[in-house]
Coordinates of C-alpha atoms in Angstrom, one line a residue:
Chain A
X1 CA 205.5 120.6 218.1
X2 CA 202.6 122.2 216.4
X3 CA 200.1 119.6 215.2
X4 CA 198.8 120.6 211.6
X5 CA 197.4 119.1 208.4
X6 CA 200.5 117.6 207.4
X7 CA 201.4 115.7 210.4
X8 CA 200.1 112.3 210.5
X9 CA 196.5 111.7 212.0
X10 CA 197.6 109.2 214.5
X11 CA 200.9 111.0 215.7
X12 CA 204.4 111.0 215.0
X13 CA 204.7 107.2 215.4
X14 CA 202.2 106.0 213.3
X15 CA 202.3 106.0 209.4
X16 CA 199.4 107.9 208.1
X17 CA 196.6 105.6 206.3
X18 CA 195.8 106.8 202.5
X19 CA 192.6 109.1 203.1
X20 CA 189.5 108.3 202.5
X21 CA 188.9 110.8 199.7
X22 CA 191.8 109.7 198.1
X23 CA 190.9 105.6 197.4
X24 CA 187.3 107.3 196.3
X25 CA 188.9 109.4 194.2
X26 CA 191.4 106.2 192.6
X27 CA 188.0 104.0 192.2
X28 CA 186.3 106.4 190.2
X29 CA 189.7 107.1 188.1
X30 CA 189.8 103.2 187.7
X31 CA 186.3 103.1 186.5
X32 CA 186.2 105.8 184.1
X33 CA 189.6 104.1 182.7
X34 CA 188.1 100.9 182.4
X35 CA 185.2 102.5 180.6
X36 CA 187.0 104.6 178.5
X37 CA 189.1 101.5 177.6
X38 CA 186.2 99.4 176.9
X39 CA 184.9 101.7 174.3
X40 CA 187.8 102.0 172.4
X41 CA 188.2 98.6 172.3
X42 CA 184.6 98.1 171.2
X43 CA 185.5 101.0 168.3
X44 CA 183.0 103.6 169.7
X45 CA 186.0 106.0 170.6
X46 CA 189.1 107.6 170.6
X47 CA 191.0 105.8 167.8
X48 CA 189.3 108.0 164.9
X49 CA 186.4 110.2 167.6
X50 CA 184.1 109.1 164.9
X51 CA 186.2 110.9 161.8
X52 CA 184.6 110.3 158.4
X53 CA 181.5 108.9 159.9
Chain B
X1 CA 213.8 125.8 196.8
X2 CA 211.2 128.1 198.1
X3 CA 210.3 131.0 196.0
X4 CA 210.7 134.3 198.0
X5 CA 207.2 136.0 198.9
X6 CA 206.8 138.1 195.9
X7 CA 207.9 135.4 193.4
X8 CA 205.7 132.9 194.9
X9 CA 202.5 135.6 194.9
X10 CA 203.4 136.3 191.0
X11 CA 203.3 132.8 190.4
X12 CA 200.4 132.1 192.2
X13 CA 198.4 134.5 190.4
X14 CA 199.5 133.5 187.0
X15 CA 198.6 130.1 188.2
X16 CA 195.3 131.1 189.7
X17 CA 194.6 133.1 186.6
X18 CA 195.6 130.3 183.2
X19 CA 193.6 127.7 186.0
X20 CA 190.5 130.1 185.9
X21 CA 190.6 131.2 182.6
X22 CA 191.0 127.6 181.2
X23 CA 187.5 126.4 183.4
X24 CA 186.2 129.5 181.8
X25 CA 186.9 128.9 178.2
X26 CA 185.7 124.8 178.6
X27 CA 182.6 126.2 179.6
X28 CA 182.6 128.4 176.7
X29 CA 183.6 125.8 174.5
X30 CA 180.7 123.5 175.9
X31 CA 177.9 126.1 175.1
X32 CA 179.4 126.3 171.3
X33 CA 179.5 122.4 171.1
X34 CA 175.9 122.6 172.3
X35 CA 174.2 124.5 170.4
X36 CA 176.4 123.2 167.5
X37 CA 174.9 120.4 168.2
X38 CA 171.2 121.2 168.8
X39 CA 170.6 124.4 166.6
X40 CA 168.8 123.3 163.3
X41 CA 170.5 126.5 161.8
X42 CA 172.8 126.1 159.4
X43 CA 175.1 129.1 160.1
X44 CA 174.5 128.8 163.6
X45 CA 175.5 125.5 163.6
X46 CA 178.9 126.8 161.2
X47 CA 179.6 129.8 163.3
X48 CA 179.8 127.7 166.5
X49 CA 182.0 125.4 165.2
X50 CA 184.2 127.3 163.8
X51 CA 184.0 129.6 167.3
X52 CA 185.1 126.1 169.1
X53 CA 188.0 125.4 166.8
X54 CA 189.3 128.7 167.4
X55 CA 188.8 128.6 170.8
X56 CA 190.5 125.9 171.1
X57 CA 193.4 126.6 170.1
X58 CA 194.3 130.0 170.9
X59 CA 192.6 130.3 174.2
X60 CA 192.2 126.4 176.1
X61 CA 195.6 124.9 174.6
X62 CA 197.8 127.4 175.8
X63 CA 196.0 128.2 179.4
X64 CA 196.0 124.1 180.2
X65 CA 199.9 124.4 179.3
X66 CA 200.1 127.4 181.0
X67 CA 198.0 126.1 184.3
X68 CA 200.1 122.7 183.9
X69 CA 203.4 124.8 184.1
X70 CA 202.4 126.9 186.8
X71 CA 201.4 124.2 189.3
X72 CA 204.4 122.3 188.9
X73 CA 206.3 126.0 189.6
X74 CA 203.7 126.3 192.8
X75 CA 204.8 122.8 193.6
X76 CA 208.1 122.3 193.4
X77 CA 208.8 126.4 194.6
X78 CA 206.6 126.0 197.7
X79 CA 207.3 123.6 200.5
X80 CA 203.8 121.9 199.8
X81 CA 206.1 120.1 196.6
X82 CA 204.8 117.7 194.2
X83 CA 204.6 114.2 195.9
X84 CA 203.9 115.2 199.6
X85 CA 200.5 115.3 199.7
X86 CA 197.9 113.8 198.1
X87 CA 195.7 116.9 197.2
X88 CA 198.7 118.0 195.3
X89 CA 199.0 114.9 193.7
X90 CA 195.7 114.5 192.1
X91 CA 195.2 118.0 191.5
X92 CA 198.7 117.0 188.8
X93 CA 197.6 113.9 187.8
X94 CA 194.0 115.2 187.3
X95 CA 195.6 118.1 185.1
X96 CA 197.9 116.2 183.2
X97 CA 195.2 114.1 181.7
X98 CA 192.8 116.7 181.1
X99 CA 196.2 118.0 178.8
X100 CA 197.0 115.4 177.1
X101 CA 193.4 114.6 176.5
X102 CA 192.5 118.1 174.8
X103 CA 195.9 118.0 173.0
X104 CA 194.3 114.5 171.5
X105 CA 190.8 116.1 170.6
X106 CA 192.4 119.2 169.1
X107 CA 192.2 117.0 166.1
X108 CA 188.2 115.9 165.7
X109 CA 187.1 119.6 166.5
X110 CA 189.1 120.9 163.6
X111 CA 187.8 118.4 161.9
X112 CA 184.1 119.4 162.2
X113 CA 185.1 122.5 161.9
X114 CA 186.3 122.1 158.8
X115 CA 183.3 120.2 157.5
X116 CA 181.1 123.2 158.8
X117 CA 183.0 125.6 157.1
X118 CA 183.1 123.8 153.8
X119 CA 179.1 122.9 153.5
X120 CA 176.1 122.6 155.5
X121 CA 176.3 120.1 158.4
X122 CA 172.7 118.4 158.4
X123 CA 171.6 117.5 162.3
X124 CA 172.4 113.8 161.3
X125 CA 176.2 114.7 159.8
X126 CA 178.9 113.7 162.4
X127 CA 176.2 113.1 164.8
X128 CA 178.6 111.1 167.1
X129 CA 181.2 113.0 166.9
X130 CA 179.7 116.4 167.9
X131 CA 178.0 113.9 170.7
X132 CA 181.5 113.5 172.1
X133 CA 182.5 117.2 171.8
X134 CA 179.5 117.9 174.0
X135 CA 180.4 115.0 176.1
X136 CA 184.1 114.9 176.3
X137 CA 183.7 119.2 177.1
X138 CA 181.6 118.2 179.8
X139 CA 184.0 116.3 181.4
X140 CA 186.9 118.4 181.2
X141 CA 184.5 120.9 183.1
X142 CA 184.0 118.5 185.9
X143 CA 187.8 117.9 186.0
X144 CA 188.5 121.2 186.5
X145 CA 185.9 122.2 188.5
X146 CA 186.6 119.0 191.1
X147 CA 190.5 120.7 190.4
X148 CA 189.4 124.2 192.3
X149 CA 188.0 122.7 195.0
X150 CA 190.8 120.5 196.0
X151 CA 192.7 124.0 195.6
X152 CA 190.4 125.7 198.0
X153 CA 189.8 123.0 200.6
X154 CA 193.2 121.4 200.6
X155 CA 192.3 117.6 201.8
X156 CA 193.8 116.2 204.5
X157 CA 196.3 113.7 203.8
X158 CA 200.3 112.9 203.4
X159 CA 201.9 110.5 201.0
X160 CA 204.5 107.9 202.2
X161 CA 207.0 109.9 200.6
X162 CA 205.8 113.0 202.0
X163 CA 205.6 111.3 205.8
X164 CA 209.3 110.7 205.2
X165 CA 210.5 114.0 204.3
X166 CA 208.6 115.0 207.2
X167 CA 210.4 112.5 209.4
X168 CA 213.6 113.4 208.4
X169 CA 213.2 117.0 208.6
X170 CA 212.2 116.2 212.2
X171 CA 215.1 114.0 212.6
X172 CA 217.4 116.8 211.4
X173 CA 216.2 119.8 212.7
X174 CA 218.1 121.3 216.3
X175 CA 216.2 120.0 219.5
X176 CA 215.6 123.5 220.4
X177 CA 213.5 124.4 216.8
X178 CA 209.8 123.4 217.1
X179 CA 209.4 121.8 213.5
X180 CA 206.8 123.4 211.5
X181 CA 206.2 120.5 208.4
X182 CA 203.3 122.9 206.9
X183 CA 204.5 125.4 204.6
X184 CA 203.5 127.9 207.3
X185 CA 207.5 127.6 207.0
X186 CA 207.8 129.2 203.7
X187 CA 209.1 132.9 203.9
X188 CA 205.3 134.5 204.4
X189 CA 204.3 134.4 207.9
X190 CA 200.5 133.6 207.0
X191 CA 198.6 130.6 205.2
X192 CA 201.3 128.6 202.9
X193 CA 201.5 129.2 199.2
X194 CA 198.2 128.5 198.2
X195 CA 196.0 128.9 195.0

């Protein structure tokens, strides 16, 4: 069987772990979230962008 | 349902192209915001942002639609799908927010637009708000730049759902058919449908 990028890193018996990249990638979604979130809840964002300020 | 070669290369290039030309038109749209921002010139500063609104609409709305469209297509008409693997996945997810975000800022730049076409916007008027054109443009640029690359470089890595296609394409496929899970198995003999 050709071995390629799909097939798991480990081999065919073991479940391939989420990459690396990928959880770095989730935390930095997470964050931004979180910080978008905290600014609209603080008013600075979002709801209006500022309109008729 | 794989796309036949010259389906799949049409596609691909459409893809390639609305993906492209929307980076291109965010970076135009920054540069407006920008100097919208930081010229001290009143028509300068109403040229640009009537320049952004325009922009806005008839060039970035419809390419991120268009780019959206044709990924899913490259997706879901390729055997790389939607779910299988995760480059695929956040290059989707990364796209679908950068959408729906623009679609909800289409407002606020007409809005300033609007202001600058109807009287002189002092470098104090809407100071936040052309703050966050600068900022939120910014960050659509990043998104779609950090897009292309997971295009070009393809990261390693298959989802659960993806490792259990794979498995049961193993399980079902003849004992005497070496199982290619790549899309090498699509119908073009080189590198998988790729943009």
């Amino acid at each position: 069987m050709k071995r390629d990028a799909t097939s798991p890193e480990r081999g065919d018996s073991t479940r391939p772990r989420m990459p690396t990249w990928v959880k770095v990638f989730a935390i930095v979604g997470l964050i931004l979230f979180i910080a978008v979130l905290i600014l609209h809840l603080t008013g600075n964002s979002l709801g209006n962008h500022g309109i008729d300020k | 349902m794989v796309m036949p070669p010259a389906v799949r290369k049409f596609a691909l290039t459409a893809h390639v192209t609305t993906s492209v030309g929307w980076l291109g038109s965010v970076a135009a749209f920054l540069a407006l915001s920008i100097v919208g921002l930081a010229s001290g010139d009143t028509m300068t500063v109403r040229g640009a942002y009537i320049a952004a609104d325009a922009i806005t609409w008839y060039v970035i709305v419809p390419l991120s639609l268009a780019s959206l469209a044709g990924g899913l297509i490259q997706s879901v008409g390729t055997t790389w799908g939607v779910c299988r693997h995760y480059w695929v996945l956040v290059k989707l997810l990364l796209t679908t927010a950068a959408t729906l975000l623009l679609l909800l800022h289409t407002k606020p730049i007409a809005y300033v637009a609007d202001r600058a076409a109807n009287a002189a916007l002092a470098p104090g008027d809407l100071r936040r708000l052309r703050i966050q054109l600068v900022a939120d443009a910014s960050l659509a640029l990043i998104a779609l730049l950090v897009n292309t690359a997971l295009s070009i470089f393809k990261p390693r890595g298959v989802t659960p759902y993806g490792y259990r296609r794979q498995a049961e394409e193993r399980a079902s496929a003849p004992a005497d058919q070496a199982i290619v899970s790549l899309p090498e198995r699509a119908s073009s003999p080189r590198s998988p449908a790729s943009d």
